[in-house]
Amino acid sequence: MYIVEEKIGKIKAILLTAAKTRDVVSYSTIYRIFDGFFEKEAATNHAVIWHTFEHACGELANPKSAIYGALLSKKDTGLPSVGFFDVFRSIRRNEYDTITGGKGIESNRIPLDNMQAIVNVERLRVYEHAMQIDNYL
């Protein structure tokens, strides 16, 4: 999948600034980084945006240490989309099962209070990780 290399630094700076200030990042903030770069409505370009985002997150931290995608915040819930929960479930299965009651709940069926608990745990991990980084890149 194509990565927009020239956008990586901006994404990392936004994520790191948010993490160091214990804040979140709206989806529209990430989309604005790509304003004028290509037609964002095209499904292929949408995939490129999020592949680039994931690459930037991976440059900030190995997801086993901190999943920077936890900082994303949808307008309606303040939570990231289901993709974050898929990553969390894959990387932190024991923690996922503890929070969700060990019922093998699929990421797209997690109750809202469990989603919030997962996000709270991971955002704290991201905030702590960011404090160990000396500069804003």
JSON list of C-alpha atoms in Angstrom, two decimals:
[
{"chain": "A", "resi": 1, "resn": "MET", "atom": "CA", "xyz": [0.00, 0.00, 0.00]},
{"chain": "A", "resi": 2, "resn": "TYR", "atom": "CA", "xyz": [1.19, 3.47, -0.87]},
{"chain": "A", "resi": 3, "resn": "ILE", "atom": "CA", "xyz": [2.44, 5.74, 1.95]},
{"chain": "A", "resi": 4, "resn": "VAL", "atom": "CA", "xyz": [2.60, 9.52, 1.55]},
{"chain": "A", "resi": 5, "resn": "GLU", "atom": "CA", "xyz": [6.09, 9.99, 3.01]},
{"chain": "A", "resi": 6, "resn": "GLU", "atom": "CA", "xyz": [5.91, 13.81, 3.04]},
{"chain": "A", "resi": 7, "resn": "LYS", "atom": "CA", "xyz": [2.91, 13.68, 5.40]},
{"chain": "A", "resi": 8, "resn": "ILE", "atom": "CA", "xyz": [4.50, 11.38, 8.01]},
{"chain": "A", "resi": 9, "resn": "GLY", "atom": "CA", "xyz": [6.29, 14.17, 9.90]},
{"chain": "A", "resi": 10, "resn": "LYS", "atom": "CA", "xyz": [3.16, 16.32, 10.20]},
{"chain": "A", "resi": 11, "resn": "ILE", "atom": "CA", "xyz": [1.10, 13.39, 11.46]},
{"chain": "A", "resi": 12, "resn": "LYS", "atom": "CA", "xyz": [3.76, 12.47, 14.00]},
{"chain": "A", "resi": 13, "resn": "ALA", "atom": "CA", "xyz": [4.01, 16.07, 15.21]},
{"chain": "A", "resi": 14, "resn": "ILE", "atom": "CA", "xyz": [0.23, 16.32, 15.67]},
{"chain": "A", "resi": 15, "resn": "LEU", "atom": "CA", "xyz": [0.07, 13.02, 17.54]},
{"chain": "A", "resi": 16, "resn": "LEU", "atom": "CA", "xyz": [3.04, 13.79, 19.74]},
{"chain": "A", "resi": 17, "resn": "THR", "atom": "CA", "xyz": [1.78, 17.27, 20.59]},
{"chain": "A", "resi": 18, "resn": "ALA", "atom": "CA", "xyz": [-1.61, 15.81, 21.53]},
{"chain": "A", "resi": 19, "resn": "ALA", "atom": "CA", "xyz": [-0.01, 13.07, 23.61]},
{"chain": "A", "resi": 20, "resn": "LYS", "atom": "CA", "xyz": [2.30, 15.45, 25.47]},
{"chain": "A", "resi": 21, "resn": "THR", "atom": "CA", "xyz": [-0.68, 17.68, 26.33]},
{"chain": "A", "resi": 22, "resn": "ARG", "atom": "CA", "xyz": [-2.88, 14.68, 27.20]},
{"chain": "A", "resi": 23, "resn": "ASP", "atom": "CA", "xyz": [-5.26, 15.57, 24.40]},
{"chain": "A", "resi": 24, "resn": "VAL", "atom": "CA", "xyz": [-6.90, 13.76, 21.48]},
{"chain": "A", "resi": 25, "resn": "VAL", "atom": "CA", "xyz": [-6.91, 14.24, 17.70]},
{"chain": "A", "resi": 26, "resn": "SER", "atom": "CA", "xyz": [-10.03, 14.55, 15.57]},
{"chain": "A", "resi": 27, "resn": "TYR", "atom": "CA", "xyz": [-10.35, 12.60, 12.37]},
{"chain": "A", "resi": 28, "resn": "SER", "atom": "CA", "xyz": [-10.83, 15.89, 10.49]},
{"chain": "A", "resi": 29, "resn": "THR", "atom": "CA", "xyz": [-7.39, 17.03, 11.70]},
{"chain": "A", "resi": 30, "resn": "ILE", "atom": "CA", "xyz": [-5.80, 14.03, 10.01]},
{"chain": "A", "resi": 31, "resn": "TYR", "atom": "CA", "xyz": [-7.85, 14.52, 6.83]},
{"chain": "A", "resi": 32, "resn": "ARG", "atom": "CA", "xyz": [-6.82, 18.20, 6.66]},
{"chain": "A", "resi": 33, "resn": "ILE", "atom": "CA", "xyz": [-3.18, 17.15, 6.41]},
{"chain": "A", "resi": 34, "resn": "PHE", "atom": "CA", "xyz": [-4.06, 15.74, 2.99]},
{"chain": "A", "resi": 35, "resn": "ASP", "atom": "CA", "xyz": [-6.04, 18.79, 1.76]},
{"chain": "A", "resi": 36, "resn": "GLY", "atom": "CA", "xyz": [-5.20, 19.40, -1.87]},
{"chain": "A", "resi": 37, "resn": "PHE", "atom": "CA", "xyz": [-3.01, 16.32, -2.09]},
{"chain": "A", "resi": 38, "resn": "PHE", "atom": "CA", "xyz": [-5.61, 14.15, -3.81]},
{"chain": "A", "resi": 39, "resn": "GLU", "atom": "CA", "xyz": [-9.35, 13.53, -3.92]},
{"chain": "A", "resi": 40, "resn": "LYS", "atom": "CA", "xyz": [-9.99, 12.17, -0.40]},
{"chain": "A", "resi": 41, "resn": "GLU", "atom": "CA", "xyz": [-13.41, 10.76, -1.26]},
{"chain": "A", "resi": 42, "resn": "ALA", "atom": "CA", "xyz": [-11.91, 8.01, -3.42]},
{"chain": "A", "resi": 43, "resn": "ALA", "atom": "CA", "xyz": [-11.72, 4.75, -1.48]},
{"chain": "A", "resi": 44, "resn": "THR", "atom": "CA", "xyz": [-8.13, 4.12, -2.59]},
{"chain": "A", "resi": 45, "resn": "ASN", "atom": "CA", "xyz": [-7.04, 7.52, -1.32]},
{"chain": "A", "resi": 46, "resn": "HIS", "atom": "CA", "xyz": [-8.92, 7.01, 1.94]},
{"chain": "A", "resi": 47, "resn": "ALA", "atom": "CA", "xyz": [-6.92, 3.81, 2.42]},
{"chain": "A", "resi": 48, "resn": "VAL", "atom": "CA", "xyz": [-3.69, 5.67, 1.65]},
{"chain": "A", "resi": 49, "resn": "ILE", "atom": "CA", "xyz": [-4.48, 8.26, 4.33]},
{"chain": "A", "resi": 50, "resn": "TRP", "atom": "CA", "xyz": [-4.98, 5.64, 7.00]},
{"chain": "A", "resi": 51, "resn": "HIS", "atom": "CA", "xyz": [-2.06, 3.52, 5.88]},
{"chain": "A", "resi": 52, "resn": "THR", "atom": "CA", "xyz": [0.11, 6.64, 6.09]},
{"chain": "A", "resi": 53, "resn": "PHE", "atom": "CA", "xyz": [-1.36, 7.37, 9.53]},
{"chain": "A", "resi": 54, "resn": "GLU", "atom": "CA", "xyz": [-0.57, 3.86, 10.79]},
{"chain": "A", "resi": 55, "resn": "HIS", "atom": "CA", "xyz": [2.96, 4.14, 9.43]},
{"chain": "A", "resi": 56, "resn": "ALA", "atom": "CA", "xyz": [3.45, 7.44, 11.31]},
{"chain": "A", "resi": 57, "resn": "CYS", "atom": "CA", "xyz": [2.12, 5.82, 14.50]},
{"chain": "A", "resi": 58, "resn": "GLY", "atom": "CA", "xyz": [4.58, 2.97, 14.04]},
{"chain": "A", "resi": 59, "resn": "GLU", "atom": "CA", "xyz": [7.46, 5.43, 13.72]},
{"chain": "A", "resi": 60, "resn": "LEU", "atom": "CA", "xyz": [6.49, 6.99, 17.04]},
{"chain": "A", "resi": 61, "resn": "ALA", "atom": "CA", "xyz": [6.23, 3.68, 18.87]},
{"chain": "A", "resi": 62, "resn": "ASN", "atom": "CA", "xyz": [6.03, -0.01, 18.35]},
{"chain": "A", "resi": 63, "resn": "PRO", "atom": "CA", "xyz": [2.34, -0.74, 18.97]},
{"chain": "A", "resi": 64, "resn": "LYS", "atom": "CA", "xyz": [3.38, -3.22, 21.66]},
{"chain": "A", "resi": 65, "resn": "SER", "atom": "CA", "xyz": [4.59, -0.17, 23.62]},
{"chain": "A", "resi": 66, "resn": "ALA", "atom": "CA", "xyz": [1.90, 2.37, 22.74]},
{"chain": "A", "resi": 67, "resn": "ILE", "atom": "CA", "xyz": [-0.89, 2.45, 20.15]},
{"chain": "A", "resi": 68, "resn": "TYR", "atom": "CA", "xyz": [-0.98, 6.10, 19.06]},
{"chain": "A", "resi": 69, "resn": "GLY", "atom": "CA", "xyz": [-4.22, 5.49, 17.16]},
{"chain": "A", "resi": 70, "resn": "ALA", "atom": "CA", "xyz": [-5.91, 5.62, 20.58]},
{"chain": "A", "resi": 71, "resn": "LEU", "atom": "CA", "xyz": [-5.64, 9.41, 20.34]},
{"chain": "A", "resi": 72, "resn": "LEU", "atom": "CA", "xyz": [-8.15, 9.56, 17.48]},
{"chain": "A", "resi": 73, "resn": "SER", "atom": "CA", "xyz": [-11.52, 10.92, 18.52]},
{"chain": "A", "resi": 74, "resn": "LYS", "atom": "CA", "xyz": [-14.82, 10.74, 16.64]},
{"chain": "A", "resi": 75, "resn": "LYS", "atom": "CA", "xyz": [-17.20, 13.66, 17.08]},
{"chain": "A", "resi": 76, "resn": "ASP", "atom": "CA", "xyz": [-20.10, 11.58, 18.36]},
{"chain": "A", "resi": 77, "resn": "THR", "atom": "CA", "xyz": [-18.36, 9.35, 20.91]},
{"chain": "A", "resi": 78, "resn": "GLY", "atom": "CA", "xyz": [-14.90, 10.80, 21.50]},
{"chain": "A", "resi": 79, "resn": "LEU", "atom": "CA", "xyz": [-13.53, 7.35, 20.72]},
{"chain": "A", "resi": 80, "resn": "PRO", "atom": "CA", "xyz": [-11.45, 6.03, 17.84]},
{"chain": "A", "resi": 81, "resn": "SER", "atom": "CA", "xyz": [-13.08, 3.88, 15.17]},
{"chain": "A", "resi": 82, "resn": "VAL", "atom": "CA", "xyz": [-13.30, 0.10, 15.28]},
{"chain": "A", "resi": 83, "resn": "GLY", "atom": "CA", "xyz": [-9.88, -0.27, 13.62]},
{"chain": "A", "resi": 84, "resn": "PHE", "atom": "CA", "xyz": [-8.20, 0.82, 16.84]},
{"chain": "A", "resi": 85, "resn": "PHE", "atom": "CA", "xyz": [-10.07, -1.84, 18.82]},
{"chain": "A", "resi": 86, "resn": "ASP", "atom": "CA", "xyz": [-8.98, -4.49, 16.30]},
{"chain": "A", "resi": 87, "resn": "VAL", "atom": "CA", "xyz": [-5.35, -3.50, 16.85]},
{"chain": "A", "resi": 88, "resn": "PHE", "atom": "CA", "xyz": [-5.76, -3.41, 20.63]},
{"chain": "A", "resi": 89, "resn": "ARG", "atom": "CA", "xyz": [-7.43, -6.84, 20.61]},
{"chain": "A", "resi": 90, "resn": "SER", "atom": "CA", "xyz": [-4.64, -8.27, 18.47]},
{"chain": "A", "resi": 91, "resn": "ILE", "atom": "CA", "xyz": [-1.76, -6.82, 20.50]},
{"chain": "A", "resi": 92, "resn": "ARG", "atom": "CA", "xyz": [-3.22, -6.82, 24.01]},
{"chain": "A", "resi": 93, "resn": "ARG", "atom": "CA", "xyz": [-5.53, -9.81, 23.97]},
{"chain": "A", "resi": 94, "resn": "ASN", "atom": "CA", "xyz": [-5.37, -10.55, 27.69]},
{"chain": "A", "resi": 95, "resn": "GLU", "atom": "CA", "xyz": [-6.14, -6.95, 28.58]},
{"chain": "A", "resi": 96, "resn": "TYR", "atom": "CA", "xyz": [-8.91, -6.86, 25.96]},
{"chain": "A", "resi": 97, "resn": "ASP", "atom": "CA", "xyz": [-10.48, -10.02, 27.40]},
{"chain": "A", "resi": 98, "resn": "THR", "atom": "CA", "xyz": [-10.23, -8.69, 30.97]},
{"chain": "A", "resi": 99, "resn": "ILE", "atom": "CA", "xyz": [-12.00, -5.44, 30.05]},
{"chain": "A", "resi": 100, "resn": "THR", "atom": "CA", "xyz": [-14.66, -7.11, 27.92]},
{"chain": "A", "resi": 101, "resn": "GLY", "atom": "CA", "xyz": [-15.29, -9.94, 30.38]},
{"chain": "A", "resi": 102, "resn": "GLY", "atom": "CA", "xyz": [-13.45, -12.59, 28.39]},
{"chain": "A", "resi": 103, "resn": "LYS", "atom": "CA", "xyz": [-16.44, -13.37, 26.21]},
{"chain": "A", "resi": 104, "resn": "GLY", "atom": "CA", "xyz": [-14.54, -13.19, 22.92]},
{"chain": "A", "resi": 105, "resn": "ILE", "atom": "CA", "xyz": [-16.49, -10.13, 21.87]},
{"chain": "A", "resi": 106, "resn": "GLU", "atom": "CA", "xyz": [-15.63, -8.95, 18.36]},
{"chain": "A", "resi": 107, "resn": "SER", "atom": "CA", "xyz": [-14.27, -5.41, 18.13]},
{"chain": "A", "resi": 108, "resn": "ASN", "atom": "CA", "xyz": [-17.37, -4.10, 16.37]},
{"chain": "A", "resi": 109, "resn": "ARG", "atom": "CA", "xyz": [-19.66, -5.39, 19.16]},
{"chain": "A", "resi": 110, "resn": "ILE", "atom": "CA", "xyz": [-17.95, -4.03, 22.26]},
{"chain": "A", "resi": 111, "resn": "PRO", "atom": "CA", "xyz": [-20.29, -2.18, 24.61]},
{"chain": "A", "resi": 112, "resn": "LEU", "atom": "CA", "xyz": [-19.60, 1.56, 24.79]},
{"chain": "A", "resi": 113, "resn": "ASP", "atom": "CA", "xyz": [-18.43, 1.45, 28.41]},
{"chain": "A", "resi": 114, "resn": "ASN", "atom": "CA", "xyz": [-15.89, -1.27, 27.52]},
{"chain": "A", "resi": 115, "resn": "MET", "atom": "CA", "xyz": [-14.72, 0.77, 24.53]},
{"chain": "A", "resi": 116, "resn": "GLN", "atom": "CA", "xyz": [-14.18, 3.75, 26.80]},
{"chain": "A", "resi": 117, "resn": "ALA", "atom": "CA", "xyz": [-12.25, 1.63, 29.31]},
{"chain": "A", "resi": 118, "resn": "ILE", "atom": "CA", "xyz": [-9.98, 0.25, 26.56]},
{"chain": "A", "resi": 119, "resn": "VAL", "atom": "CA", "xyz": [-9.34, 3.73, 25.15]},
{"chain": "A", "resi": 120, "resn": "ASN", "atom": "CA", "xyz": [-8.63, 5.18, 28.61]},
{"chain": "A", "resi": 121, "resn": "VAL", "atom": "CA", "xyz": [-6.02, 2.50, 29.31]},
{"chain": "A", "resi": 122, "resn": "GLU", "atom": "CA", "xyz": [-4.31, 2.93, 25.94]},
{"chain": "A", "resi": 123, "resn": "ARG", "atom": "CA", "xyz": [-4.40, 6.73, 25.95]},
{"chain": "A", "resi": 124, "resn": "LEU", "atom": "CA", "xyz": [-2.69, 6.70, 29.33]},
{"chain": "A", "resi": 125, "resn": "ARG", "atom": "CA", "xyz": [-0.05, 4.38, 27.88]},
{"chain": "A", "resi": 126, "resn": "VAL", "atom": "CA", "xyz": [0.43, 6.75, 24.92]},
{"chain": "A", "resi": 127, "resn": "TYR", "atom": "CA", "xyz": [0.64, 9.82, 27.16]},
{"chain": "A", "resi": 128, "resn": "GLU", "atom": "CA", "xyz": [3.29, 8.15, 29.30]},
{"chain": "A", "resi": 129, "resn": "HIS", "atom": "CA", "xyz": [5.23, 7.03, 26.24]},
{"chain": "A", "resi": 130, "resn": "ALA", "atom": "CA", "xyz": [5.17, 10.54, 24.74]},
{"chain": "A", "resi": 131, "resn": "MET", "atom": "CA", "xyz": [6.70, 12.00, 27.89]},
{"chain": "A", "resi": 132, "resn": "GLN", "atom": "CA", "xyz": [9.79, 9.90, 27.23]},
{"chain": "A", "resi": 133, "resn": "ILE", "atom": "CA", "xyz": [10.31, 11.55, 23.81]},
{"chain": "A", "resi": 134, "resn": "ASP", "atom": "CA", "xyz": [12.49, 14.65, 24.10]},
{"chain": "A", "resi": 135, "resn": "ASN", "atom": "CA", "xyz": [11.32, 16.72, 21.15]},
{"chain": "A", "resi": 136, "resn": "TYR", "atom": "CA", "xyz": [8.50, 17.21, 18.73]},
{"chain": "A", "resi": 137, "resn": "LEU", "atom": "CA", "xyz": [10.52, 15.73, 15.87]}
]
